[in-house]
mmCIF file of C-alpha atoms in Angstrom:
data_model
loop_
_atom_site.group_PDB
_atom_site.id
_atom_site.type_symbol
_atom_site.label_atom_id
_atom_site.label_comp_id
_atom_site.label_asym_id
_atom_site.label_seq_id
_atom_site.Cartn_x
_atom_site.Cartn_y
_atom_site.Cartn_z
ATOM 1 C CA UNK J 1425 -6.187 -17.184 10.433
ATOM 2 C CA UNK J 1426 -8.737 -16.289 13.066
ATOM 3 C CA UNK J 1427 -12.555 -15.959 11.938
ATOM 4 C CA UNK J 1428 -13.758 -12.408 11.433
ATOM 5 C CA UNK J 1429 -16.130 -11.737 14.380
ATOM 6 C CA UNK J 1430 -20.167 -12.897 14.196
ATOM 7 C CA UNK J 1431 -18.698 -15.431 12.196
ATOM 8 C CA UNK J 1432 -19.858 -19.008 13.415
ATOM 9 C CA UNK J 1433 -18.065 -22.222 12.803
ATOM 10 C CA UNK J 1434 -18.350 -26.281 13.375
ATOM 11 C CA UNK J 1435 -15.366 -26.723 16.091
ATOM 12 C CA UNK J 1436 -12.830 -28.195 15.209
ATOM 13 C CA UNK J 1437 -12.640 -27.229 11.944
ATOM 14 C CA UNK J 1438 -10.459 -24.212 9.944
ATOM 15 C CA UNK J 1439 -11.353 -21.248 7.826
ATOM 16 C CA UNK J 1440 -10.196 -21.763 3.321
ATOM 17 C CA UNK J 1441 -8.760 -18.521 2.401
ATOM 18 C CA UNK J 1442 -10.596 -17.909 -1.022
ATOM 19 C CA UNK J 1443 -8.033 -14.364 -1.164
ATOM 20 C CA UNK J 1444 -5.667 -12.615 1.572
ATOM 21 C CA UNK J 1445 -6.132 -9.121 2.899
ATOM 22 C CA UNK J 1446 -2.898 -7.910 0.854
ATOM 23 C CA UNK J 1447 -3.801 -6.208 -1.975
ATOM 24 C CA UNK J 1448 -7.675 -5.055 -1.437
ATOM 25 C CA UNK J 1449 -8.884 -1.791 -0.656
ATOM 26 C CA UNK J 1450 -9.184 -3.140 3.019
ATOM 27 C CA UNK J 1451 -5.595 -3.726 3.980
ATOM 28 C CA UNK J 1452 -4.571 -0.169 4.147
ATOM 29 C CA UNK J 1453 -6.522 0.464 6.953
ATOM 30 C CA UNK J 1454 -6.463 -3.086 8.770
ATOM 31 C CA UNK J 1455 -2.501 -2.787 8.152
ATOM 32 C CA UNK J 1456 -2.509 1.437 9.857
ATOM 33 C CA UNK J 1457 -5.088 0.153 12.701
ATOM 34 C CA UNK J 1458 -2.664 -2.654 13.622
ATOM 35 C CA UNK J 1459 0.584 -0.498 13.702
ATOM 36 C CA UNK J 1460 -0.784 2.331 14.980
ATOM 37 C CA UNK J 1461 -2.104 0.651 18.059
ATOM 38 C CA UNK J 1462 1.080 -1.107 18.522
ATOM 39 C CA UNK J 1463 2.815 2.424 18.714
ATOM 40 C CA UNK J 1464 0.427 3.437 21.475
ATOM 41 C CA UNK J 1465 1.530 0.591 23.300
ATOM 42 C CA UNK J 1466 4.586 1.435 22.928
ATOM 43 C CA UNK J 1467 4.117 4.821 23.693
ATOM 44 C CA UNK J 1468 3.995 6.751 20.717
ATOM 45 C CA UNK J 1469 1.162 9.089 19.940
ATOM 46 C CA UNK J 1470 0.239 9.776 16.167
ATOM 47 C CA UNK J 1471 0.841 13.751 14.639
ATOM 48 C CA UNK J 1472 -2.575 15.272 13.880
ATOM 49 C CA UNK J 1473 -1.252 17.107 11.191
ATOM 50 C CA UNK J 1474 0.182 13.718 9.271
ATOM 51 C CA UNK J 1475 -1.235 10.120 11.191
ATOM 52 C CA UNK J 1476 1.818 8.103 9.607
ATOM 53 C CA UNK J 1477 4.250 10.809 11.615
ATOM 54 C CA UNK J 1478 4.888 8.543 15.648
ATOM 55 C CA UNK J 1479 6.142 10.734 18.096
ATOM 56 C CA UNK J 1480 7.086 9.949 21.658
ATOM 57 C CA UNK J 1481 9.048 12.425 24.036
ATOM 58 C CA UNK J 1482 10.198 11.011 27.460
ATOM 59 C CA UNK J 1483 12.635 12.942 29.766
ATOM 60 C CA UNK J 1484 15.719 10.751 28.294
ATOM 61 C CA UNK J 1485 14.810 12.273 24.248
ATOM 62 C CA UNK J 1486 12.396 11.984 21.635
ATOM 63 C CA UNK J 1487 11.860 9.517 18.939
ATOM 64 C CA UNK J 1488 10.100 10.324 15.447
ATOM 65 C CA UNK J 1489 8.809 7.266 13.367
ATOM 66 C CA UNK J 1490 7.773 7.935 10.006
ATOM 67 C CA UNK J 1491 5.875 5.367 7.990
ATOM 68 C CA UNK J 1492 5.345 4.712 4.631
ATOM 69 C CA UNK J 1493 3.086 1.608 4.136
ATOM 70 C CA UNK J 1494 5.661 -0.842 5.437
ATOM 71 C CA UNK J 1495 8.292 1.393 5.306
ATOM 72 C CA UNK J 1496 9.878 3.395 8.597
ATOM 73 C CA UNK J 1497 12.418 5.980 8.949
ATOM 74 C CA UNK J 1498 13.703 6.519 12.943
ATOM 75 C CA UNK J 1499 14.582 9.889 14.057
ATOM 76 C CA UNK J 1500 16.104 9.714 17.657
ATOM 77 C CA UNK J 1501 18.200 11.758 20.101
ATOM 78 C CA UNK J 1502 18.403 8.747 22.567
ATOM 79 C CA UNK J 1503 20.296 5.067 20.718
ATOM 80 C CA UNK J 1504 18.515 3.853 24.160
ATOM 81 C CA UNK J 1505 15.363 4.274 23.734
ATOM 82 C CA UNK J 1506 15.502 3.684 19.105
ATOM 83 C CA UNK J 1507 17.147 0.483 19.931
ATOM 84 C CA UNK J 1508 14.241 -1.094 22.488
ATOM 85 C CA UNK J 1509 11.834 0.347 20.410
ATOM 86 C CA UNK J 1510 13.409 -2.043 17.101
ATOM 87 C CA UNK J 1511 12.972 -5.235 19.774
ATOM 88 C CA UNK J 1512 9.660 -4.207 20.320
ATOM 89 C CA UNK J 1513 8.380 -4.154 16.726
ATOM 90 C CA UNK J 1514 10.834 -6.695 15.791
ATOM 91 C CA UNK J 1515 8.371 -9.021 18.147
ATOM 92 C CA UNK J 1516 5.171 -8.286 16.713
ATOM 93 C CA UNK J 1517 6.476 -7.825 13.137
ATOM 94 C CA UNK J 1518 8.805 -9.773 10.870
ATOM 95 C CA UNK J 1519 11.201 -6.665 10.031
ATOM 96 C CA UNK J 1520 15.029 -5.447 8.403
ATOM 97 C CA UNK J 1521 17.157 -3.142 9.764
ATOM 98 C CA UNK J 1522 19.355 -1.804 7.303
ATOM 99 C CA UNK J 1523 21.288 0.386 10.139
ATOM 100 C CA UNK J 1524 21.910 4.399 8.907
ATOM 101 C CA UNK J 1525 19.576 5.583 6.084
ATOM 102 C CA UNK J 1526 21.004 5.764 2.890
ATOM 103 C CA UNK J 1527 17.387 4.952 0.392
ATOM 104 C CA UNK J 1528 14.293 5.547 1.084
ATOM 105 C CA UNK J 1529 11.639 5.646 -1.127
ATOM 106 C CA UNK J 1530 14.259 6.409 -4.432
ATOM 107 C CA UNK J 1531 15.406 8.556 -2.519
ATOM 108 C CA UNK J 1532 19.540 8.521 -1.751
ATOM 109 C CA UNK J 1533 21.198 10.280 1.326
ATOM 110 C CA UNK J 1534 24.709 10.645 1.782
ATOM 111 C CA UNK J 1535 25.930 12.665 5.075
ATOM 112 C CA UNK J 1536 28.977 14.351 5.823
ATOM 113 C CA UNK J 1537 29.906 16.599 8.639
ATOM 114 C CA UNK J 1538 28.418 19.350 7.604
ATOM 115 C CA UNK J 1539 25.071 17.445 6.487
ATOM 116 C CA UNK J 1540 23.396 15.837 3.974
ATOM 117 C CA UNK J 1541 22.627 15.469 0.812
ATOM 118 C CA UNK J 1542 19.677 13.873 -1.348
ATOM 119 C CA UNK J 1543 19.975 12.974 -4.834
ATOM 120 C CA UNK J 1544 18.304 10.391 -7.255
ATOM 121 C CA UNK J 1545 20.750 8.978 -8.958
ATOM 122 C CA UNK J 1546 19.527 5.826 -9.269
ATOM 123 C CA UNK J 1547 15.987 6.614 -10.088
ATOM 124 C CA UNK J 1548 16.923 8.707 -12.723
ATOM 125 C CA UNK J 1549 20.179 6.776 -14.159
ATOM 126 C CA UNK J 1550 16.989 4.014 -14.257
ATOM 127 C CA UNK J 1551 14.902 7.281 -16.187
ATOM 128 C CA UNK J 1552 17.136 7.550 -18.910
ATOM 129 C CA UNK J 1553 17.999 4.077 -19.636
ATOM 130 C CA UNK J 1554 14.641 2.899 -20.139
ATOM 131 C CA UNK J 1555 13.908 6.009 -22.317
ATOM 132 C CA UNK J 1556 17.280 5.488 -24.033
ATOM 133 C CA UNK J 1557 17.621 9.299 -25.584
ATOM 134 C CA UNK J 1558 20.181 9.337 -28.094
ATOM 135 C CA UNK J 1559 23.370 10.938 -27.711
ATOM 136 C CA UNK J 1560 22.794 14.492 -28.340
ATOM 137 C CA UNK J 1561 23.991 17.985 -27.355
ATOM 138 C CA UNK J 1562 24.404 18.914 -23.474
ATOM 139 C CA UNK J 1563 21.735 21.145 -22.443
ATOM 140 C CA UNK J 1564 22.012 23.157 -18.793
ATOM 141 C CA UNK J 1565 18.552 23.367 -18.373
ATOM 142 C CA UNK J 1566 15.138 21.558 -18.888
ATOM 143 C CA UNK J 1567 13.383 23.954 -21.282
ATOM 144 C CA UNK J 1568 14.302 27.106 -22.572
ATOM 145 C CA UNK J 1569 12.358 30.107 -20.998
ATOM 146 C CA UNK J 1570 9.461 31.342 -22.071
ATOM 147 C CA UNK J 1571 8.871 28.463 -23.627
ATOM 148 C CA UNK J 1572 4.606 28.162 -24.333
ATOM 149 C CA UNK J 1573 3.197 24.325 -25.496
ATOM 150 C CA UNK J 1574 0.045 23.289 -27.092
ATOM 151 C CA UNK J 1575 -1.629 20.503 -28.574
ATOM 152 C CA UNK J 1576 -1.214 21.401 -32.092
ATOM 153 C CA UNK J 1577 2.352 22.688 -31.613
ATOM 154 C CA UNK J 1578 4.498 20.290 -34.247
ATOM 155 C CA UNK J 1579 3.312 17.724 -36.765
ATOM 156 C CA UNK J 1580 1.238 14.074 -35.609
ATOM 157 C CA UNK J 1581 3.532 11.502 -33.680
ATOM 158 C CA UNK J 1582 3.018 7.846 -35.978
ATOM 159 C CA UNK J 1583 5.164 5.811 -33.482
ATOM 160 C CA UNK J 1584 3.602 7.960 -30.011
ATOM 161 C CA UNK J 1585 5.904 5.589 -27.176
ATOM 162 C CA UNK J 1586 7.465 8.317 -25.856
ATOM 163 C CA UNK J 1587 5.175 9.367 -21.990
ATOM 164 C CA UNK J 1588 3.720 13.064 -22.920
ATOM 165 C CA UNK J 1589 1.900 13.471 -19.421
ATOM 166 C CA UNK J 1590 0.326 16.525 -20.762
ATOM 167 C CA UNK J 1591 -0.370 15.531 -24.741
ATOM 168 C CA UNK J 1592 -1.132 11.927 -24.187
ATOM 169 C CA UNK J 1593 -4.897 11.940 -26.346
ATOM 170 C CA UNK J 1594 -2.722 13.476 -29.247
ATOM 171 C CA UNK J 1595 0.778 13.451 -28.868
ATOM 172 C CA UNK J 1596 3.486 15.732 -31.523
ATOM 173 C CA UNK J 1597 7.020 16.197 -32.660
ATOM 174 C CA UNK J 1598 7.026 19.113 -30.623
ATOM 175 C CA UNK J 1599 6.227 17.704 -27.404
ATOM 176 C CA UNK J 1600 8.128 14.472 -27.716
ATOM 177 C CA UNK J 1601 11.258 16.690 -28.837
ATOM 178 C CA UNK J 1602 10.133 18.366 -25.926
ATOM 179 C CA UNK J 1603 10.287 15.223 -22.830
ATOM 180 C CA UNK J 1604 14.262 14.226 -25.195
ATOM 181 C CA UNK J 1605 15.258 17.837 -23.843
ATOM 182 C CA UNK J 1606 13.947 17.035 -20.457
ATOM 183 C CA UNK J 1607 15.706 13.323 -20.162
ATOM 184 C CA UNK J 1608 18.865 14.689 -21.524
ATOM 185 C CA UNK J 1609 19.130 17.163 -19.157
ATOM 186 C CA UNK J 1610 18.307 14.470 -16.626
ATOM 187 C CA UNK J 1611 21.174 12.382 -17.803
ATOM 188 C CA UNK J 1612 23.798 15.969 -17.404
ATOM 189 C CA UNK J 1613 22.492 15.714 -13.984
ATOM 190 C CA UNK J 1614 22.351 12.766 -12.545
ATOM 191 C CA UNK J 1615 25.151 13.543 -9.208
ATOM 192 C CA UNK J 1616 22.757 16.498 -8.500
ATOM 193 C CA UNK J 1617 20.876 16.857 -5.218
ATOM 194 C CA UNK J 1618 19.603 18.736 -2.801
ATOM 195 C CA UNK J 1619 21.679 19.981 0.512
ATOM 196 C CA UNK J 1620 20.729 20.119 4.125
ATOM 197 C CA UNK J 1621 23.025 21.998 6.499
ATOM 198 C CA UNK J 1622 23.304 21.667 9.906
ATOM 199 C CA UNK J 1623 24.909 24.955 10.308
ATOM 200 C CA UNK J 1624 21.599 26.119 9.075
ATOM 201 C CA UNK J 1625 18.947 27.854 11.176
ATOM 202 C CA UNK J 1626 16.015 26.531 11.503
ATOM 203 C CA UNK J 1627 13.395 29.246 10.264
ATOM 204 C CA UNK J 1628 10.532 29.358 7.811
ATOM 205 C CA UNK J 1629 10.618 31.180 4.813
ATOM 206 C CA UNK J 1630 8.145 30.812 1.813
ATOM 207 C CA UNK J 1631 8.595 32.152 -2.076
ATOM 208 C CA UNK J 1632 5.220 32.602 -4.312
ATOM 209 C CA UNK J 1633 4.689 33.041 -7.922
ATOM 210 C CA UNK J 1634 2.279 32.512 -11.154
ATOM 211 C CA UNK J 1635 2.826 32.242 -14.391
ATOM 212 C CA UNK J 1636 -0.759 33.965 -15.296
ATOM 213 C CA UNK J 1637 -2.591 32.734 -18.414
ATOM 214 C CA UNK J 1638 0.426 30.439 -19.046
ATOM 215 C CA UNK J 1639 -1.102 27.860 -20.528
ATOM 216 C CA UNK J 1640 -2.197 29.331 -24.204
ATOM 217 C CA UNK J 1641 -5.083 27.098 -25.252
ATOM 218 C CA UNK J 1642 -7.137 27.238 -22.340
ATOM 219 C CA UNK J 1643 -5.385 30.355 -20.377
ATOM 220 C CA UNK J 1644 -5.328 29.176 -17.411
ATOM 221 C CA UNK J 1645 -2.257 30.189 -15.020
ATOM 222 C CA UNK J 1646 0.591 27.916 -12.677
ATOM 223 C CA UNK J 1647 1.084 28.183 -9.378
ATOM 224 C CA UNK J 1648 4.638 27.538 -7.854
ATOM 225 C CA UNK J 1649 5.956 27.568 -4.449
ATOM 226 C CA UNK J 1650 9.409 27.230 -2.722
ATOM 227 C CA UNK J 1651 9.641 26.441 0.908
ATOM 228 C CA UNK J 1652 12.840 27.100 2.750
ATOM 229 C CA UNK J 1653 14.751 26.292 5.985
ATOM 230 C CA UNK J 1654 17.023 27.914 6.796
ATOM 231 C CA UNK J 1655 19.467 27.641 3.358
ATOM 232 C CA UNK J 1656 17.567 24.253 2.714
ATOM 233 C CA UNK J 1657 14.944 24.078 0.135
ATOM 234 C CA UNK J 1658 12.466 21.181 1.543
ATOM 235 C CA UNK J 1659 9.068 21.922 -0.184
ATOM 236 C CA UNK J 1660 7.896 22.891 -3.808
ATOM 237 C CA UNK J 1661 5.071 22.731 -6.180
ATOM 238 C CA UNK J 1662 4.429 23.912 -9.531
ATOM 239 C CA UNK J 1663 0.706 23.537 -10.603
ATOM 240 C CA UNK J 1664 -1.651 24.624 -13.051
ATOM 241 C CA UNK J 1665 -4.697 26.493 -11.701
ATOM 242 C CA UNK J 1666 -8.144 24.496 -12.045
ATOM 243 C CA UNK J 1667 -9.887 27.241 -13.894
ATOM 244 C CA UNK J 1668 -8.631 30.551 -15.880
ATOM 245 C CA UNK J 1669 -8.559 34.225 -13.992
ATOM 246 C CA UNK J 1670 -9.552 37.837 -15.676
ATOM 247 C CA UNK J 1671 -6.678 39.384 -13.734
ATOM 248 C CA UNK J 1672 -2.880 37.893 -12.978
ATOM 249 C CA UNK J 1673 -3.936 39.973 -9.034
ATOM 250 C CA UNK J 1674 -6.446 37.327 -8.589
ATOM 251 C CA UNK J 1675 -3.833 34.768 -9.436
ATOM 252 C CA UNK J 1676 -1.197 35.997 -6.888
ATOM 253 C CA UNK J 1677 -3.726 35.512 -4.186
ATOM 254 C CA UNK J 1678 -4.571 31.836 -5.371
ATOM 255 C CA UNK J 1679 -1.120 31.149 -5.004
ATOM 256 C CA UNK J 1680 -0.025 33.035 -2.302
ATOM 257 C CA UNK J 1681 -3.292 30.941 -0.192
ATOM 258 C CA UNK J 1682 -1.508 27.592 -1.492
ATOM 259 C CA UNK J 1683 1.508 28.724 -0.377
ATOM 260 C CA UNK J 1684 -0.427 30.220 2.820
ATOM 261 C CA UNK J 1685 -1.557 26.290 3.057
ATOM 262 C CA UNK J 1686 1.667 24.470 2.764
ATOM 263 C CA UNK J 1687 3.019 26.832 5.150
ATOM 264 C CA UNK J 1688 0.728 26.382 8.217
ATOM 265 C CA UNK J 1689 1.149 22.597 7.618
ATOM 266 C CA UNK J 1690 4.982 22.556 7.926
ATOM 267 C CA UNK J 1691 4.889 24.885 10.777
ATOM 268 C CA UNK J 1692 2.663 22.503 12.634
ATOM 269 C CA UNK J 1693 5.125 19.703 11.538
ATOM 270 C CA UNK J 1694 7.691 21.419 13.015
ATOM 271 C CA UNK J 1695 6.387 21.961 16.270
ATOM 272 C CA UNK J 1696 5.622 18.329 16.274
ATOM 273 C CA UNK J 1697 9.350 17.983 15.987
ATOM 274 C CA UNK J 1698 9.991 20.815 18.695
ATOM 275 C CA UNK J 1699 11.149 23.648 15.673
ATOM 276 C CA UNK J 1700 8.732 26.193 16.231
ATOM 277 C CA UNK J 1701 8.650 28.884 15.140
ATOM 278 C CA UNK J 1702 8.604 32.090 17.054
ATOM 279 C CA UNK J 1703 8.757 34.428 14.648
ATOM 280 C CA UNK J 1704 6.021 35.436 11.696
ATOM 281 C CA UNK J 1705 6.940 33.464 8.491
ATOM 282 C CA UNK J 1706 7.964 35.609 6.034
ATOM 283 C CA UNK J 1707 6.009 34.818 2.506
ATOM 284 C CA UNK J 1708 8.014 36.841 -0.284
ATOM 285 C CA UNK J 1709 5.919 37.855 -3.813
ATOM 286 C CA UNK J 1710 7.122 39.968 -6.709
ATOM 287 C CA UNK J 1711 3.230 41.357 -7.245
ATOM 288 C CA UNK J 1712 3.359 44.564 -5.807
ATOM 289 C CA UNK J 1713 -0.721 45.043 -6.520
ATOM 290 C CA UNK J 1714 -1.181 42.095 -4.577
ATOM 291 C CA UNK J 1715 0.552 43.212 -1.678
#
């Protein structure tokens, strides 16, 4: 390794490495600085809205590169440019080319004539195999409608080995039964996925909703939103709000604010990819007072 700047050392001597950079807090920053510098040399610019998203526009077309740690996806409308990019990167880094995208970050991608399908068959199978839920009655939905779990439901578990995210401090029998039901649902829907159609018109629309005071133990509400690009669901979220609200209208405004923030981020990314939205985005809400 090269001695760091400012370090004086005798000639004809080498440094003994006590700890590698990989695994330290500085490693992601050092790796990104090196990678982004090389991408800049190759004519790419980093998106101001997502620094791991690199874009190069030329007369021949557009090339997009998305980086996650040391994995990347390359999208193009110019095949020759992609081959040149891969050759240039392989001269700088040790790389492995998996050709057509089929698996990325636990997502399986299947292509067809009318679009492609995103699924998580392997990830879901491994999860079910690890949990080993007992064979039981088939379920068509993860939970029954209007289920409200509280910290005092059921009886305490003597062997709380199942993973309980919300009630890990004191898991009880009802919570464990709920987890097992969700695992049964995952087992029944292993081959389900999201279909992205090539025939869908790329217009964004969003739906926002809130479950007012849905948590009986602390009266907090849950914000939910879903964003569509054409007919394809591309972004969604369901999260408990940080503080209770005095009215459902206040909760709806918070949910609409979170949805609008996600919409703006999505619109900017689409504009970076050459898919600007030329009209106002439709945001749907089911609360008359909030509208």
